[in-house]
Structures are given as C-alpha cells and as structure tokens.
N, CA, C and O atoms as a MOPAC input file, in Angstrom:
PM7 MOZYME 1SCF
protein

 N      6.50300 1   -37.18700 1   -38.67600 1
 C      6.41300 1   -35.75300 1   -39.21100 1
 C      7.95700 1   -35.67800 1   -39.13300 1
 O      8.77800 1   -36.27500 1   -38.43600 1
 N      8.06400 1   -34.70800 1   -40.12300 1
 C      9.23800 1   -34.83200 1   -40.29200 1
 C     10.36900 1   -33.80700 1   -39.61700 1
 O     10.18100 1   -32.59400 1   -39.52700 1
 N     11.45700 1   -34.42100 1   -39.20100 1
 C     12.03600 1   -33.11200 1   -38.06300 1
 C     12.00700 1   -31.90300 1   -37.81300 1
 O     12.16200 1   -31.31600 1   -36.74200 1
 N     11.66900 1   -31.28000 1   -39.49800 1
 C     11.45400 1   -29.65000 1   -39.78100 1
 C     10.63000 1   -28.98800 1   -39.07400 1
 O     10.74200 1   -27.90300 1   -38.50400 1
 N      9.57700 1   -29.90400 1   -39.16900 1
 C      8.01500 1   -29.56400 1   -38.38800 1
 C      8.31900 1   -29.78600 1   -37.13700 1
 O      8.35600 1   -28.96700 1   -36.21900 1
 N      8.50800 1   -30.76000 1   -37.11800 1
 C      9.03600 1   -30.89500 1   -34.62200 1
 C      9.63300 1   -29.17900 1   -34.49800 1
 O      9.20300 1   -28.22500 1   -33.84900 1
 N     10.71900 1   -29.31000 1   -35.36800 1
 C     11.62800 1   -27.88800 1   -34.64800 1
 C     11.04400 1   -26.68400 1   -34.87600 1
 O     11.29800 1   -25.67500 1   -34.21800 1
 N     10.09400 1   -26.75300 1   -35.98500 1
 C      9.44000 1   -25.47500 1   -36.12400 1
 C      8.11700 1   -25.58700 1   -34.78700 1
 O      7.97700 1   -24.55600 1   -34.13000 1
 N      7.40000 1   -26.53200 1   -34.50100 1
 C      6.64600 1   -26.46700 1   -33.42400 1
 C      6.98200 1   -26.37400 1   -32.05600 1
 O      6.35900 1   -25.90500 1   -31.10400 1
 N      8.38200 1   -27.05200 1   -32.16700 1
 C      9.45300 1   -26.63400 1   -30.98100 1
 C      9.71200 1   -25.09600 1   -30.48700 1
 O      9.68200 1   -24.54500 1   -29.38600 1
 N      9.91500 1   -24.77100 1   -31.49800 1
 C     10.17200 1   -23.08600 1   -31.10700 1
 C      8.88000 1   -22.18300 1   -30.82000 1
 O      8.86300 1   -21.23500 1   -30.03500 1
 N      7.68000 1   -22.69000 1   -31.67400 1
 C      6.52900 1   -22.27600 1   -31.19300 1
 C      6.05300 1   -22.23000 1   -30.22700 1
 O      5.31200 1   -21.36400 1   -29.76200 1
 N      6.67200 1   -23.80800 1   -29.50400 1
 C      5.81400 1   -23.85800 1   -28.28600 1
 C      7.24700 1   -23.45800 1   -27.12000 1
 O      7.11200 1   -23.60200 1   -25.90500 1
 N      8.24600 1   -23.07600 1   -27.60000 1
 C      9.14500 1   -22.04200 1   -26.31800 1
 C      8.86300 1   -20.45100 1   -26.43200 1
 O      8.88700 1   -19.58400 1   -25.55800 1
 N      8.55800 1   -20.36400 1   -27.96600 1
 C      7.98200 1   -18.44300 1   -27.87100 1
 C      6.51900 1   -18.56800 1   -27.04300 1
 O      6.22200 1   -17.69500 1   -26.22700 1
 N      5.89600 1   -19.36300 1   -27.22600 1
 C      4.38200 1   -19.22700 1   -26.41400 1
 C      5.06800 1   -19.21000 1   -25.09300 1
 O      5.01700 1   -18.12900 1   -24.50600 1
 N      5.61700 1   -20.05700 1   -24.57900 1
 C      5.37800 1   -20.29000 1   -23.42200 1
 C      6.72500 1   -18.94100 1   -22.50800 1
 O      6.88500 1   -18.83100 1   -21.29300 1
 N      7.37400 1   -18.22800 1   -23.48600 1
 C      8.09600 1   -17.43400 1   -23.17400 1
 C      7.30500 1   -16.23400 1   -22.93600 1
 O      7.49900 1   -15.56100 1   -21.92400 1
 N      6.22700 1   -15.85300 1   -24.00200 1
 C      5.04400 1   -15.08500 1   -23.88500 1
 C      4.54200 1   -15.40900 1   -22.97500 1
 O      4.59900 1   -14.39000 1   -22.28500 1
 N      3.82900 1   -16.46300 1   -22.15900 1
 C      3.45800 1   -17.21400 1   -21.34300 1
 C      4.13700 1   -16.04900 1   -19.81800 1
 O      3.75700 1   -15.02100 1   -19.25700 1
 N      5.09400 1   -16.84500 1   -19.72000 1
 C      6.07600 1   -16.22900 1   -18.75500 1
 C      5.83500 1   -14.70300 1   -18.27800 1
 O      5.37600 1   -14.05300 1   -17.33800 1
 N      6.50000 1   -14.54800 1   -19.65900 1
 C      6.91700 1   -12.77600 1   -19.03900 1
 C      4.97400 1   -12.01100 1   -19.13200 1
 O      4.90900 1   -10.81900 1   -18.83300 1
 N      4.14300 1   -12.43700 1   -19.36800 1
 C      3.07400 1   -11.60000 1   -19.22400 1
 C      2.20400 1   -12.47900 1   -17.53600 1
 O      1.32500 1   -11.92100 1   -16.87900 1
 N      2.60600 1   -13.45400 1   -17.31600 1
 C      2.38200 1   -13.30900 1   -15.87100 1
 C      3.34000 1   -12.75300 1   -14.70900 1
 O      3.04800 1   -12.43800 1   -13.55500 1
 N      4.84800 1   -12.72900 1   -15.52300 1
 C      5.37700 1   -11.98000 1   -14.86900 1
 C      5.16900 1   -10.14300 1   -14.70400 1
 O      5.65800 1    -9.40800 1   -13.84700 1
 N      4.56100 1    -9.90700 1   -15.48600 1
 C      3.78900 1    -8.84500 1   -15.80600 1
 C      2.69700 1    -8.64800 1   -14.87500 1
 O      2.80500 1    -7.99200 1   -13.84000 1
 N      1.89500 1    -9.08900 1   -15.17200 1
 C      0.72200 1    -9.11700 1   -14.05500 1
 C      1.06700 1    -9.51200 1   -12.58600 1
 O      0.26600 1    -9.11900 1   -11.73900 1
 N      2.06400 1   -10.17900 1   -12.19400 1
 C      2.27200 1   -10.00000 1   -10.95600 1
 C      3.08900 1    -9.00000 1   -10.47400 1
 O      2.99900 1    -8.71600 1    -9.27900 1
 N      3.95200 1    -8.35100 1   -11.25300 1
 C      4.60800 1    -7.02200 1   -10.58500 1
 C      3.42900 1    -5.58900 1   -10.43900 1
 O      3.48500 1    -4.71200 1    -9.57700 1
 N      2.12900 1    -5.73900 1   -11.87100 1
 C      0.90600 1    -5.10200 1   -11.59800 1
 C      0.35800 1    -5.57100 1    -9.90200 1
 O      0.46800 1    -4.79100 1    -8.95600 1
 N     -0.08900 1    -6.63600 1    -9.80600 1
 C     -0.68100 1    -6.75600 1    -8.42300 1
 C     -0.04300 1    -6.36000 1    -7.55800 1
 O     -0.73500 1    -5.69300 1    -6.78900 1
 N      1.36000 1    -6.45400 1    -7.15800 1
 C      2.67700 1    -6.44300 1    -6.43800 1
 C      2.17900 1    -4.61200 1    -6.31800 1
 O      1.73100 1    -4.13000 1    -5.27700 1
 N      2.35700 1    -3.91900 1    -7.44300 1
 C      2.16200 1    -2.33300 1    -7.24700 1
 C      1.26400 1    -1.83500 1    -6.57600 1
 O      1.32500 1    -0.93300 1    -5.74100 1
 N     -0.03200 1    -2.73200 1    -7.12700 1
 C     -1.50300 1    -2.87500 1    -6.44900 1
 C     -1.56400 1    -2.50500 1    -4.98000 1
 O     -1.82000 1    -1.43300 1    -4.43100 1
 N     -1.24200 1    -3.74700 1    -4.48500 1
 C     -0.55200 1    -4.06900 1    -3.26100 1
 C     -0.09500 1    -3.01000 1    -2.31200 1
 O     -0.86700 1    -2.52100 1    -1.48700 1
 N      0.81900 1    -2.74900 1    -2.39400 1
 C      1.94500 1    -1.84300 1    -2.60000 1
 C      1.45200 1    -0.22000 1    -2.37700 1
 O      2.09000 1     0.49900 1    -1.60800 1
 N      0.31300 1     0.26900 1    -3.08500 1
 C     -0.19500 1     1.26700 1    -3.22200 1
 C     -0.92200 1     1.61300 1    -2.15200 1
 O     -0.65200 1     2.40600 1    -1.25000 1
 N     -2.08200 1     0.79700 1    -2.37400 1
 C     -3.51000 1    -0.04100 1    -1.20200 1
 C     -2.35500 1     0.38400 1    -0.09600 1
 O     -2.37200 1     1.59300 1     0.13600 1
 N     -1.34100 1    -0.37500 1     0.64200 1
 C     -1.14800 1    -0.72100 1     2.48300 1
 C     -0.78600 1     0.72700 1     2.42100 1
 O     -1.43000 1     1.46400 1     3.16800 1
 N      0.54700 1     1.50700 1     1.31900 1
 C      0.62700 1     2.68400 1     1.88000 1
 C     -0.60100 1     3.68700 1     1.92900 1
 O     -0.25000 1     4.60500 1     2.67000 1
 N     -1.92000 1     3.92100 1     1.45200 1
 C     -2.61100 1     4.37700 1     1.38400 1
 C     -3.35700 1     3.90200 1     2.65000 1
 O     -3.90400 1     4.79900 1     3.29100 1
 N     -3.46400 1     2.70200 1     3.09300 1
 C     -3.86800 1     2.40800 1     4.61700 1
 C     -3.69900 1     3.14900 1     5.55300 1
 O     -4.46900 1     3.84100 1     6.21900 1
 N     -1.99800 1     2.86700 1     5.59300 1
 C     -1.01600 1     3.20700 1     6.19900 1
 C     -0.95500 1     4.43300 1     6.36100 1
 O     -0.68500 1     4.67400 1     7.53700 1
 N     -1.10400 1     5.56900 1     5.60100 1
 C     -1.23900 1     6.87900 1     5.45400 1
 C     -2.69700 1     7.52200 1     6.23600 1
 O     -2.77400 1     8.40200 1     7.09400 1
 N     -3.80800 1     6.69700 1     5.56500 1
 C     -5.48000 1     6.86700 1     6.66300 1
 C     -5.39900 1     6.66500 1     8.44600 1
 O     -6.06300 1     7.04400 1     9.41100 1
 N     -4.26300 1     5.89800 1     8.22600 1
 C     -4.00000 1     5.19300 1     9.92200 1
 C     -3.47600 1     6.22800 1    10.56400 1
 O     -4.05300 1     6.57700 1    11.59400 1
 N     -2.31700 1     6.94200 1    10.14700 1
 C     -1.68200 1     7.30100 1    10.33100 1
 C     -2.76400 1     9.10200 1    10.99400 1
 O     -2.92000 1     9.62600 1    12.09700 1
 N     -3.12400 1     9.35800 1     9.90000 1
 C     -3.87900 1    10.61000 1    10.11200 1
 C     -4.94800 1    10.37000 1    11.37300 1
 O     -4.70400 1    11.02100 1    12.38800 1
 N     -6.08200 1     9.51000 1    11.39300 1
 C     -6.17700 1     8.88400 1    11.78000 1
 C     -5.78000 1     9.18400 1    13.66700 1
 O     -6.35300 1     9.84500 1    14.53300 1
 N     -4.70400 1     8.43900 1    13.66800 1
 C     -4.09300 1     8.92800 1    14.64100 1
 C     -3.95300 1    10.18800 1    15.32500 1
 O     -4.29600 1    10.64000 1    16.41700 1
 N     -3.09000 1    10.76100 1    13.91800 1
 C     -2.60600 1    12.45500 1    14.35600 1
 C     -4.01200 1    13.11600 1    15.00300 1
 O     -4.11700 1    13.79600 1    16.02300 1
 N     -4.92800 1    12.73600 1    14.17600 1
 C     -5.68100 1    13.62200 1    14.96100 1
 C     -6.65600 1    13.14000 1    16.55600 1
 O     -7.29700 1    13.90700 1    17.27500 1
 N     -6.52300 1    12.11900 1    16.67000 1
 C     -6.83900 1    11.80000 1    17.69500 1
 C     -5.69100 1    12.42400 1    18.65600 1
 O     -6.23700 1    12.86300 1    19.66900 1
 N     -4.25500 1    12.61800 1    18.68400 1
 C     -3.47000 1    12.91500 1    19.21000 1
 C     -4.02600 1    14.02800 1    19.64800 1
 O     -4.34800 1    14.32000 1    20.80000 1
 N     -4.12900 1    14.66700 1    18.62000 1
 C     -4.24300 1    16.42700 1    18.58700 1
 C     -5.85300 1    16.68000 1    19.49800 1
 O     -6.05700 1    17.36600 1    20.49900 1
 N     -6.69400 1    15.93900 1    18.79400 1
 C     -7.88800 1    16.00600 1    19.68000 1
 C     -7.76400 1    15.47100 1    21.48600 1
 O     -8.26700 1    16.23500 1    22.30900 1
 N     -7.24300 1    14.46300 1    21.87700 1
 C     -7.03500 1    14.66700 1    23.00000 1
 C     -5.88000 1    15.37700 1    23.69000 1
 O     -6.11900 1    15.64300 1    24.86800 1
 N     -4.71500 1    15.73800 1    23.24900 1
 C     -4.12100 1    17.26000 1    23.55800 1
 C     -4.86800 1    18.38400 1    23.66000 1
 O     -4.26800 1    19.30800 1    24.21100 1
 N     -5.97500 1    18.61600 1    23.31600 1
 C     -6.55300 1    19.74700 1    22.77000 1
 C     -7.36100 1    19.57600 1    24.43500 1
 O     -7.35100 1    20.31100 1    25.42200 1
 N     -7.91400 1    18.45600 1    24.19500 1
 C     -9.07300 1    18.23400 1    25.39100 1
 C     -8.44800 1    18.16400 1    26.69500 1
 O     -8.90500 1    18.67100 1    27.71900 1
 N     -7.07600 1    17.32100 1    26.56700 1
 C     -6.21300 1    18.08600 1    28.18800 1
 C     -5.97900 1    19.26300 1    28.62300 1
 O     -6.08300 1    19.62300 1    29.79600 1
 N     -5.68400 1    19.85700 1    27.78900 1
 C     -5.27900 1    21.47000 1    27.77400 1
 C     -6.85700 1    22.16400 1    28.55000 1
 O     -6.99600 1    22.82500 1    29.57900 1
 N     -7.72900 1    21.73800 1    27.68500 1
 C     -8.55200 1    22.12400 1    28.49900 1
 C     -9.22700 1    22.05200 1    29.97300 1
 O     -9.88200 1    22.87300 1    30.61400 1
 N     -8.66400 1    20.32600 1    30.32400 1
 C     -8.74400 1    20.04700 1    31.75900 1
 C     -7.96000 1    20.79200 1    32.48400 1
 O     -8.31900 1    21.17900 1    33.59600 1
 N     -7.14400 1    21.00400 1    32.12300 1
 C     -5.38300 1    21.35000 1    33.10300 1
 C     -6.11600 1    22.98900 1    32.89500 1
 O     -6.45800 1    23.33400 1    34.02600 1
 N     -6.40800 1    23.89500 1    32.06500 1
 C     -6.98100 1    24.50700 1    32.15600 1
 C     -8.07400 1    25.47300 1    33.18600 1
 O     -8.17900 1    26.59200 1    33.68900 1
 N     -8.68400 1    24.31400 1    33.09400 1
 C     -9.96900 1    24.38900 1    34.14400 1
 C     -9.75800 1    24.31200 1    35.39000 1
 O    -10.18900 1    25.11200 1    36.22100 1
 N     -8.92800 1    23.12600 1    35.66200 1
 C     -8.02200 1    22.67300 1    37.35300 1
 C     -7.28400 1    24.12800 1    37.50500 1
 O     -7.57700 1    24.79900 1    38.49400 1
 N     -6.55400 1    24.52000 1    36.77700 1
 C     -5.89600 1    25.85500 1    36.80800 1
 C     -7.09100 1    26.64800 1    37.84700 1
 O     -7.20700 1    26.67200 1    39.07300 1
 N     -7.82400 1    27.21300 1    36.83200 1
 C     -8.77700 1    27.98100 1    37.18700 1
 C     -9.53800 1    28.06900 1    38.41100 1
 O     -9.94000 1    29.03300 1    39.06200 1
 N     -9.65600 1    26.52000 1    38.59400 1
 C    -10.73000 1    26.48900 1    39.73700 1
 C     -9.41100 1    26.52900 1    41.03900 1
 O     -9.45500 1    26.92800 1    42.20200 1
 N     -8.71000 1    26.15100 1    40.52600 1
 C     -7.76900 1    25.97700 1    42.58200 1
 C     -7.03800 1    27.40300 1    42.38500 1
 O     -5.95300 1    27.48000 1    42.96000 1
 N     -7.45600 1    28.55300 1    41.66200 1
 C     -7.21000 1    29.94500 1    41.90500 1
 C     -5.61400 1    29.85100 1    41.47800 1
 O     -4.93400 1    30.46700 1    42.29900 1
 N     -4.90600 1    29.31500 1    40.53100 1
 C     -3.69000 1    29.96100 1    40.03400 1
 C     -4.07300 1    30.66000 1    38.42600 1
 O     -3.38500 1    31.53200 1    37.89600 1
 N     -5.25700 1    30.08300 1    37.85400 1
 C     -5.16900 1    31.22400 1    36.92400 1
 C     -7.32400 1    31.89500 1    37.20400 1
 O     -8.40800 1    31.40300 1    37.51900 1
 N     -6.70600 1    33.29600 1    36.78800 1
 C     -8.16600 1    34.02700 1    36.58600 1
 C     -8.43800 1    34.10300 1    35.57600 1
 O     -9.50600 1    34.62700 1    35.26300 1

C-alpha cells in the first residue's frame, strides 16, 4: 500500500471518528435534556400534589376549629 493511500484512509478514519464522537455527544445531550425535562415535570407534579394536600388539610382544620368553637360556645 502506498503512503498516499494510507494517508487517505487515515483521514477517512479520523473523519469518521470525529463524526461518531459528534453524534454521540449530541445523543448524550439530547438524553440529558429529556431527563431534565422529565425530572422537572415530576418535581412540578409532586409540588402540586403537596400543595393540594396542604390546602385540603388547612380547609379541614378550619372546619374542625369552627366546629369546636361553635360547640364550646365561642361562636353561634
């Protein structure tokens, strides 16, 4: 094999390696972005669930306190 042919093959291999690395890098970045998006959605959903639970518990506590106040004669 002549030196010229070997040099051409070397350049092709280097180009293919760079292309594969770029493709892998982009695929990795896409996966990270998808994970980040999914994580943010899960956090948002959990926060909403907690907020709804706190609001419900607060409402129930208010009803209990109003009932106790009424029974104890503080409120008519």
